[in-house]
XYZ file of C-alpha atoms in Angstrom:
557
model
C 7.654 41.358 1.548
C 6.529 40.509 -1.976
C 3.208 38.809 -2.629
C 5.087 35.772 -3.947
C 7.103 35.536 -0.736
C 3.919 35.841 1.287
C 2.640 32.572 -0.134
C 5.952 30.720 0.100
C 5.582 27.261 1.603
C 5.220 27.049 5.357
C 3.937 24.173 7.404
C 0.194 23.619 7.362
C -1.635 22.099 10.320
C -4.944 20.441 9.425
C -6.083 20.222 13.042
C -8.718 22.726 14.111
C -12.012 22.990 16.011
C -15.095 25.241 15.941
C -13.609 27.681 18.456
C -10.945 28.526 15.861
C -13.243 28.896 12.833
C -13.042 32.200 10.997
C -15.079 31.365 7.916
C -18.013 29.122 8.846
C -20.906 29.439 11.284
C -22.284 26.069 12.347
C -25.767 26.036 13.906
C -28.201 23.258 14.788
C -31.970 23.008 14.939
C -33.226 19.487 15.523
C -32.507 17.297 12.504
C -31.117 20.189 10.445
C -27.658 21.737 10.662
C -26.798 24.940 8.845
C -23.293 25.596 7.582
C -23.195 29.335 7.044
C -20.498 30.620 4.688
C -19.086 33.867 6.052
C -15.492 33.987 4.877
C -13.256 36.567 6.543
C -11.529 38.649 3.868
C -8.347 38.968 5.928
C -8.370 35.329 7.027
C -6.270 33.709 4.305
C -3.976 30.853 5.270
C -1.268 32.791 3.393
C -0.690 36.501 2.926
C -0.815 38.429 -0.324
C -4.535 38.202 -1.121
C -7.952 38.926 0.363
C -10.788 36.409 0.417
C -13.390 38.703 -1.099
C -16.919 37.659 -2.121
C -16.825 34.477 -0.031
C -13.892 33.140 -2.034
C -11.901 30.417 -0.339
C -8.426 29.004 0.105
C -7.029 25.930 1.843
C -7.701 27.361 5.297
C -11.399 27.734 4.526
C -11.598 24.134 3.356
C -9.719 22.830 6.400
C -12.503 24.352 8.499
C -15.169 22.838 6.229
C -13.580 19.394 6.559
C -13.546 19.736 10.338
C -17.141 21.002 10.453
C -18.321 17.979 8.480
C -16.516 15.695 10.915
C -18.205 17.453 13.837
C -21.610 16.925 12.260
C -20.911 13.260 11.546
C -19.686 12.361 15.026
C -20.815 15.029 17.474
C -24.344 15.494 16.118
C -25.893 12.145 15.133
C -29.330 13.775 15.381
C -28.548 15.818 12.257
C -29.970 14.299 9.103
C -29.776 17.237 6.700
C -27.078 19.870 6.307
C -27.962 23.167 4.641
C -25.072 25.114 3.123
C -25.903 28.776 2.626
C -24.270 32.190 2.661
C -24.371 34.689 5.488
C -23.262 37.487 3.157
C -25.646 39.581 1.082
C -26.138 38.668 -2.597
C -23.198 36.252 -2.823
C -23.211 32.536 -2.050
C -19.592 31.670 -2.857
C -17.313 32.843 -5.661
C -15.056 29.797 -5.497
C -11.324 29.449 -5.002
C -9.618 32.797 -4.580
C -8.140 33.707 -7.946
C -5.304 35.836 -6.589
C -4.298 32.993 -4.269
C -4.134 30.643 -7.265
C -2.144 33.156 -9.279
C 0.441 33.494 -6.514
C 0.688 29.824 -5.562
C 3.207 27.256 -6.708
C 2.041 24.452 -8.957
C 2.374 21.960 -6.099
C 0.273 24.142 -3.803
C -2.507 24.399 -6.393
C -2.492 20.645 -6.994
C -2.596 19.754 -3.283
C -5.285 22.375 -2.662
C -7.507 20.981 -5.427
C -6.959 17.397 -4.285
C -7.997 18.174 -0.720
C -11.071 20.128 -1.817
C -12.028 17.242 -4.096
C -11.706 14.771 -1.234
C -13.824 16.954 1.049
C -16.637 17.163 -1.503
C -16.379 13.460 -2.293
C -16.695 12.920 1.451
C -20.013 14.761 1.483
C -21.339 12.384 -1.161
C -19.851 9.426 0.711
C -21.806 10.431 3.826
C -24.985 10.868 1.809
C -24.615 7.405 0.290
C -23.434 5.451 3.326
C -24.659 7.356 6.391
C -27.938 8.982 5.436
C -26.568 12.504 5.895
C -28.152 14.662 3.186
C -26.986 18.042 1.902
C -28.855 21.000 0.427
C -27.140 23.980 -1.165
C -29.358 26.986 -0.466
C -27.910 29.320 -3.079
C -28.980 32.778 -1.961
C -26.650 34.845 -4.141
C -24.147 34.611 -6.969
C -22.555 31.177 -7.076
C -19.512 30.749 -9.293
C -16.620 28.394 -9.883
C -15.730 26.428 -6.785
C -18.820 27.841 -5.104
C -20.996 26.039 -7.623
C -18.777 22.972 -7.327
C -19.495 22.959 -3.592
C -23.205 23.141 -4.397
C -22.819 20.313 -6.921
C -21.504 18.053 -4.145
C -24.829 18.460 -2.325
C -27.809 16.186 -2.916
C -29.960 19.105 -4.034
C -29.465 22.721 -5.099
C -32.084 25.392 -4.449
C -31.533 28.772 -6.143
C -33.171 32.033 -5.129
C -35.053 33.551 -8.069
C -34.210 37.217 -7.512
C -33.225 38.082 -11.106
C -29.562 38.425 -10.187
C -28.443 35.239 -8.426
C -26.938 32.726 -10.823
C -24.790 29.620 -11.005
C -21.658 29.684 -13.135
C -18.475 27.830 -14.018
C -16.481 30.689 -15.605
C -12.978 29.235 -15.266
C -12.356 28.575 -18.971
C -13.315 32.018 -20.367
C -12.132 33.985 -17.349
C -8.986 32.221 -16.132
C -7.869 29.791 -18.816
C -8.185 26.813 -16.450
C -10.835 24.196 -15.653
C -13.329 23.922 -12.791
C -10.931 21.681 -10.903
C -13.064 20.509 -7.976
C -15.309 18.106 -9.819
C -17.431 20.674 -11.647
C -17.253 19.287 -15.166
C -17.659 15.698 -14.007
C -20.629 16.342 -11.743
C -22.404 18.317 -14.470
C -22.428 15.240 -16.685
C -22.229 12.236 -14.371
C -24.353 13.465 -11.475
C -26.717 16.116 -12.789
C -26.970 14.681 -16.329
C -26.691 18.082 -17.986
C -26.779 17.596 -21.749
C -23.263 17.949 -23.129
C -24.049 20.816 -25.518
C -25.731 22.801 -22.765
C -22.813 22.011 -20.471
C -20.468 23.361 -23.165
C -22.375 26.650 -23.291
C -22.640 26.866 -19.512
C -18.887 26.379 -19.034
C -17.904 29.011 -21.602
C -20.032 31.978 -20.500
C -18.801 34.119 -17.630
C -22.202 35.329 -16.453
C -23.659 31.865 -15.825
C -27.335 30.887 -15.818
C -30.127 31.944 -13.474
C -33.802 31.411 -12.729
C -36.003 28.928 -14.553
C -33.385 28.361 -17.238
C -31.014 26.996 -14.591
C -33.702 24.539 -13.524
C -34.618 23.585 -17.098
C -30.975 22.835 -17.825
C -30.744 20.653 -14.668
C -28.163 22.984 -13.133
C -30.328 23.336 -10.009
C -33.250 21.378 -8.588
C -35.545 24.255 -7.723
C -35.842 28.027 -8.018
C -37.781 29.912 -5.359
C -38.840 33.543 -4.978
C -36.969 35.487 -2.283
C -39.936 35.870 0.061
C -40.483 32.105 0.081
C -36.879 30.936 -0.105
C -35.998 30.306 3.549
C -39.267 28.494 4.266
C -38.887 26.355 1.141
C -35.337 25.386 2.100
C -36.405 24.461 5.628
C -39.344 22.406 4.367
C -37.175 20.490 1.905
C -34.501 19.915 4.546
C -37.097 18.329 6.826
C -38.419 16.166 3.976
C -34.936 14.797 3.328
C -34.386 14.336 7.059
C -37.531 12.223 7.344
C -36.029 9.630 5.000
C -32.739 9.318 6.924
C -32.002 6.675 9.547
C -29.566 8.771 11.596
C -30.719 8.486 15.229
C -32.752 11.403 16.541
C -32.099 10.743 20.216
C -28.478 9.606 20.209
C -25.758 11.440 22.098
C -22.797 12.563 20.019
C -19.120 11.716 20.399
C -16.776 14.607 21.191
C -13.862 14.730 18.756
C -11.067 15.533 21.157
C -7.899 17.145 19.733
C -5.514 14.874 17.847
C -2.322 14.692 19.885
C 0.907 14.719 17.895
C 4.520 14.895 19.054
C 6.715 16.505 16.405
C 10.443 16.078 15.930
C 12.931 17.042 13.241
C 12.295 14.013 11.066
C 8.682 13.124 11.617
C 6.090 12.890 14.318
C 4.427 10.415 16.637
C 0.818 9.720 17.529
C -0.642 7.042 19.778
C -1.474 4.722 16.859
C 0.804 5.957 14.054
C 4.454 6.961 13.742
C 5.999 8.788 10.771
C 9.787 8.773 10.347
C 11.403 10.689 7.485
C 14.752 9.805 5.893
C 15.547 12.995 3.992
C 18.695 11.627 2.367
C 16.752 8.738 0.833
C 13.575 10.821 0.324
C 11.419 8.234 2.101
C 8.942 8.352 4.960
C 8.062 5.287 6.996
C 4.489 5.147 8.261
C 4.148 2.626 11.094
C 0.601 1.702 12.086
C 0.495 0.378 15.644
C -1.991 -2.231 16.814
C -3.703 -1.693 20.170
C -1.843 -3.265 23.079
C -5.017 -5.053 24.175
C -8.208 -5.916 22.361
C -10.438 -2.821 22.096
C -13.805 -2.877 23.818
C -16.372 -4.727 21.733
C -19.842 -4.208 23.240
C -21.662 -1.218 21.820
C -22.159 0.544 25.150
C -18.420 0.474 25.862
C -17.614 1.485 22.289
C -19.802 4.572 22.541
C -18.394 5.371 25.978
C -14.846 5.186 24.581
C -15.765 7.765 21.947
C -12.823 9.340 20.133
C -10.409 7.097 22.052
C -11.969 3.929 20.592
C -8.985 2.507 18.757
C -10.431 2.226 15.194
C -11.509 5.876 15.223
C -8.347 7.115 16.903
C -6.221 5.253 14.353
C -8.251 6.618 11.429
C -8.021 10.225 12.626
C -4.288 10.020 13.296
C -3.504 8.334 9.982
C -5.617 10.904 8.149
C -3.736 13.762 9.794
C -0.392 12.135 8.993
C -1.294 11.696 5.318
C -2.466 15.284 4.940
C 0.564 16.670 6.763
C 2.984 14.674 4.630
C 1.267 15.507 1.348
C 1.287 19.262 1.963
C 4.464 19.798 3.966
C 6.940 17.210 2.653
C 6.915 17.473 -1.135
C 10.417 16.026 -1.602
C 9.605 12.793 0.214
C 8.560 10.717 -2.779
C 8.240 7.216 -1.333
C 6.083 6.218 1.608
C 7.047 2.925 3.266
C 4.070 1.321 4.985
C 4.767 -0.814 8.061
C 2.764 -2.204 10.956
C 3.588 -3.529 14.389
C 1.789 -5.271 17.225
C -0.523 -8.193 17.829
C -2.732 -9.242 14.920
C -5.320 -10.576 17.350
C -6.146 -7.116 18.676
C -6.632 -5.693 15.178
C -8.838 -8.639 14.237
C -10.844 -8.103 17.423
C -11.381 -4.481 16.402
C -12.493 -5.652 12.949
C -14.953 -8.065 14.538
C -16.477 -5.212 16.551
C -16.714 -3.001 13.462
C -18.500 -5.743 11.540
C -20.784 -6.792 14.389
C -22.027 -3.244 15.016
C -21.738 -1.783 11.525
C -25.383 -0.652 11.591
C -24.920 1.429 14.745
C -24.487 5.087 13.808
C -21.158 5.578 15.604
C -19.571 2.425 14.219
C -20.935 3.254 10.763
C -19.308 6.688 10.933
C -16.036 5.140 12.109
C -16.073 2.750 9.151
C -16.722 5.759 6.927
C -13.747 7.578 8.404
C -11.518 4.556 7.780
C -12.874 4.184 4.238
C -12.193 7.819 3.343
C -8.745 7.774 4.968
C -7.657 4.677 3.062
C -9.017 6.244 -0.136
C -6.837 9.274 0.613
C -3.805 6.974 0.497
C -4.928 5.599 -2.875
C -4.953 9.028 -4.531
C -1.760 10.335 -2.918
C 0.958 11.130 -5.448
C 3.641 9.155 -3.655
C 5.143 5.735 -4.314
C 3.759 3.265 -1.775
C 5.837 0.273 -0.663
C 4.604 -2.075 2.068
C 7.254 -3.998 4.018
C 5.980 -7.054 5.877
C 8.727 -7.955 8.335
C 9.099 -9.837 11.630
C 6.928 -8.112 14.215
C 4.529 -6.873 11.561
C 0.788 -6.907 12.018
C -0.764 -6.830 8.547
C -4.104 -8.198 9.681
C -7.608 -7.187 8.646
C -7.838 -3.405 8.431
C -4.036 -3.125 8.577
C -3.762 -5.483 5.583
C -5.519 -2.784 3.543
C -2.273 -0.803 3.754
C -0.440 -3.608 1.964
C -3.183 -3.919 -0.639
C -3.076 -0.152 -1.245
C 0.665 -0.253 -1.915
C 2.208 -0.174 -5.372
C 4.419 -3.051 -4.213
C 4.468 -5.244 -1.114
C 7.489 -7.221 0.048
C 7.116 -9.990 2.625
C 10.081 -11.561 4.394
C 10.357 -15.340 4.114
C 12.152 -16.961 7.051
C 12.004 -20.715 6.425
C 14.626 -21.402 9.093
C 12.825 -19.371 11.743
C 9.100 -19.977 11.495
C 8.400 -18.381 14.872
C 9.728 -15.019 13.655
C 8.326 -15.251 10.127
C 5.679 -12.575 9.501
C 2.197 -13.341 8.267
C -0.828 -11.709 6.683
C -4.226 -12.414 8.201
C -7.394 -11.527 6.338
C -10.719 -10.624 7.888
C -14.165 -10.044 6.431
C -13.292 -6.328 6.455
C -10.975 -6.899 3.495
C -13.875 -7.907 1.272
C -15.785 -4.678 0.782
C -15.890 -2.724 4.037
C -13.447 -0.119 2.726
C -14.293 0.533 -0.896
C -11.875 2.424 -3.111
C -13.011 5.267 -5.362
C -13.611 2.540 -7.970
C -16.321 1.237 -5.592
C -14.362 -2.031 -5.273
C -12.510 -3.648 -2.422
C -8.735 -3.506 -2.837
C -8.665 -7.279 -3.176
C -11.253 -7.142 -5.967
C -9.114 -4.501 -7.671
C -6.025 -6.651 -7.137
C -7.574 -9.708 -8.759
C -9.607 -7.893 -11.429
C -12.836 -9.250 -9.892
C -11.736 -12.814 -10.707
C -14.086 -14.999 -8.664
C -11.696 -17.947 -8.356
C -8.798 -15.845 -7.058
C -11.018 -13.987 -4.601
C -12.537 -17.245 -3.354
C -9.050 -18.670 -2.786
C -8.019 -15.803 -0.522
C -11.434 -15.599 1.168
C -10.932 -19.210 2.235
C -7.934 -18.009 4.259
C -9.900 -15.579 6.456
C -8.563 -15.815 10.015
C -5.467 -17.821 9.040
C -1.927 -16.516 9.464
C -0.668 -16.753 5.873
C 3.123 -16.969 5.605
C 5.298 -15.446 2.898
C 5.582 -18.227 0.318
C 1.858 -18.966 0.391
C 1.012 -15.261 0.364
C 3.027 -14.838 -2.822
C 1.416 -17.938 -4.352
C -2.044 -16.549 -3.599
C -1.116 -13.186 -5.092
C -1.416 -11.277 -1.822
C 2.114 -9.830 -2.013
C 4.538 -8.801 -4.738
C 7.547 -10.832 -3.615
C 8.820 -12.859 -0.661
C 12.624 -12.564 -0.420
C 14.370 -14.680 2.171
C 16.407 -13.160 4.978
C 19.604 -13.303 2.906
C 18.187 -11.451 -0.104
C 15.888 -9.116 1.851
C 18.308 -6.224 2.634
C 19.644 -5.924 -0.911
C 16.301 -6.391 -2.643
C 14.592 -3.721 -0.541
C 17.530 -1.331 -0.838
C 17.661 -1.678 -4.623
C 13.903 -1.273 -5.003
C 13.943 1.969 -3.016
C 17.071 3.327 -4.718
C 15.660 2.607 -8.172
C 12.440 4.386 -7.272
C 14.298 7.444 -6.010
C 16.241 7.678 -9.293
C 13.131 7.878 -11.500
C 11.202 10.961 -12.590
C 8.679 11.923 -9.886
C 6.330 13.260 -12.560
C 6.406 10.028 -14.530
C 5.929 7.971 -11.363
C 2.891 10.019 -10.341
C 1.293 9.362 -13.722
C 2.291 5.699 -13.725
C 0.932 5.025 -10.258
C -2.352 6.834 -10.843
C -2.962 4.798 -13.984
C -2.081 1.412 -12.490
C -3.843 1.826 -9.133
C -7.282 2.388 -10.660
C -7.651 -0.489 -13.079
C -11.273 -1.257 -12.219
C -14.617 0.283 -13.095
C -14.816 3.954 -14.026
C -16.791 5.992 -11.495
C -17.509 9.663 -11.008
C -14.696 9.808 -8.455
C -12.134 8.141 -10.721
C -13.099 10.497 -13.529
C -12.603 13.469 -11.213
C -9.157 12.323 -10.092
C -8.012 10.560 -13.252
C -9.380 12.800 -15.985
C -10.459 16.209 -14.695
C -7.611 16.608 -12.191
C -5.020 15.282 -14.638
C -6.048 17.769 -17.322
C -6.281 20.570 -14.783
C -2.794 19.854 -13.482
C -1.440 19.964 -17.044
C -3.239 23.246 -17.750
C -1.904 24.690 -14.478
C 1.580 24.333 -15.999
C 0.766 25.833 -19.403
C 1.656 29.404 -20.419
C -1.936 30.159 -21.434
C -2.813 29.933 -17.744
C 0.338 30.770 -15.787
C 2.695 32.444 -18.273
C 3.477 36.142 -17.863
C 0.465 36.973 -20.052
C -1.551 33.912 -19.027
C -5.166 34.359 -17.988
C -4.594 33.347 -14.371
C -1.641 35.726 -14.020
C -3.243 38.837 -15.548
C -6.653 38.480 -13.911
C -7.573 41.666 -12.061
C -4.611 43.632 -13.456
C -6.473 45.445 -16.222
C -4.760 43.675 -19.109
C -5.986 40.997 -21.472
C -4.580 37.489 -21.586
C -2.452 36.589 -24.587
C -2.827 32.986 -25.701
C -0.620 30.684 -27.708
C -3.300 29.638 -30.192
C -1.667 26.333 -31.141
C -3.684 23.310 -30.011
C -1.542 20.658 -28.306
């Protein structure tokens, strides 16, 4: 079997647990957790390459994502996470270059998007949940390895005259540091742009006191003092966190999924694929009865508490669709059930938002909804009879590129409604750091006040369109044709152009580090991934490790 065939697409399952880890060692000591990087060379998620020098692929990052979830929910006593290497003289050499060279463009793009989301999630937990991260760089740290360190709150580098930090992608591979590296250098670490230019164009990187002087790391420590210094700093950061020292964690039980030929079913989410029309219908299902609302019962419910179960299942569905169903270009977002039970869940989330478990559940919902926002699929919400676009579920409609709501003036009992809750006004911030309603109304105070006044009311189609909550409200006569035409028109357009269009229009608010990562760095990286200077027969990414020199088309474009 050729190397190219070895990395041909096959279905990826994002579900895992610590008993299946091959690349990370997770240990706990009081308020400090250690994530040890010990990547198995023969443990690639695809064949055709070896994960040497603690280089990673999608499988490694799936484990990292799961490990972070375990820390968040199963170990509330942890306040600081230390990321360090268990291999000698190497921290992490980044994404495996041979894997990238063998992968399709779509695989590279999805891989980089997921790794970006995982690192953004670390910063999200630091900001919202008091979970702090230290990168204890105890060896060479290059490319995506340094980008992983950049996602931490602090970077400590061993001063052993050989360990360095580097972003060598441009001179070595003809691509960019695609997991936030360039953006975090400037936006987060405030590295002066001329120094950043030098740093990103030298293969060997920077080490020792120069790395600290250039703001590339926070501290450099001699080898004989390094472990003690890391532990001391981890405890200092832990002392400032409000994560509960004595709380009992919540076991993240396996996500149960029933698969069939055209989709899969969970307890709270269904996905149905129409391959002929290239659409997938996501149906979010409200709980049959109001979820428990007192904090003792919420904690006792654990992973089966409906808001968390829904978030985990939706997250898995999004990831599975993005990676495994590339031809399905339009996602139709639907809901079903009783709005009262969703609103009751929202009330519990808001009432107990300062409790660690509820706070982490809100964080999981926030990150999952943000994953929808950055997905390169057309999003259409259909608000039909039997729908339940209330509170948290209404966020699905507000995330959509278009939302259609059926108007049934002759049958008011069957006419669907939208019901807002306080959760729609900032609980689930986008990567623009806005609520979706604030994004929708361009922060216009009058428009936001008008819809806020409707909190708790069942808003019908005509009024919803008047308030700007939906795109259109066809009546029952026009509904079938209008929806059919909208979906057929979408399917006839260029997927590439639609991806660019949607990404530009969805993020019309303030520029943030996250929007710059997704909207600028990732966009340029994805373009470069398609260029001959990177992936042509003599491109830098293709010839790496083969003993020949890259040949560049010197024309600037």
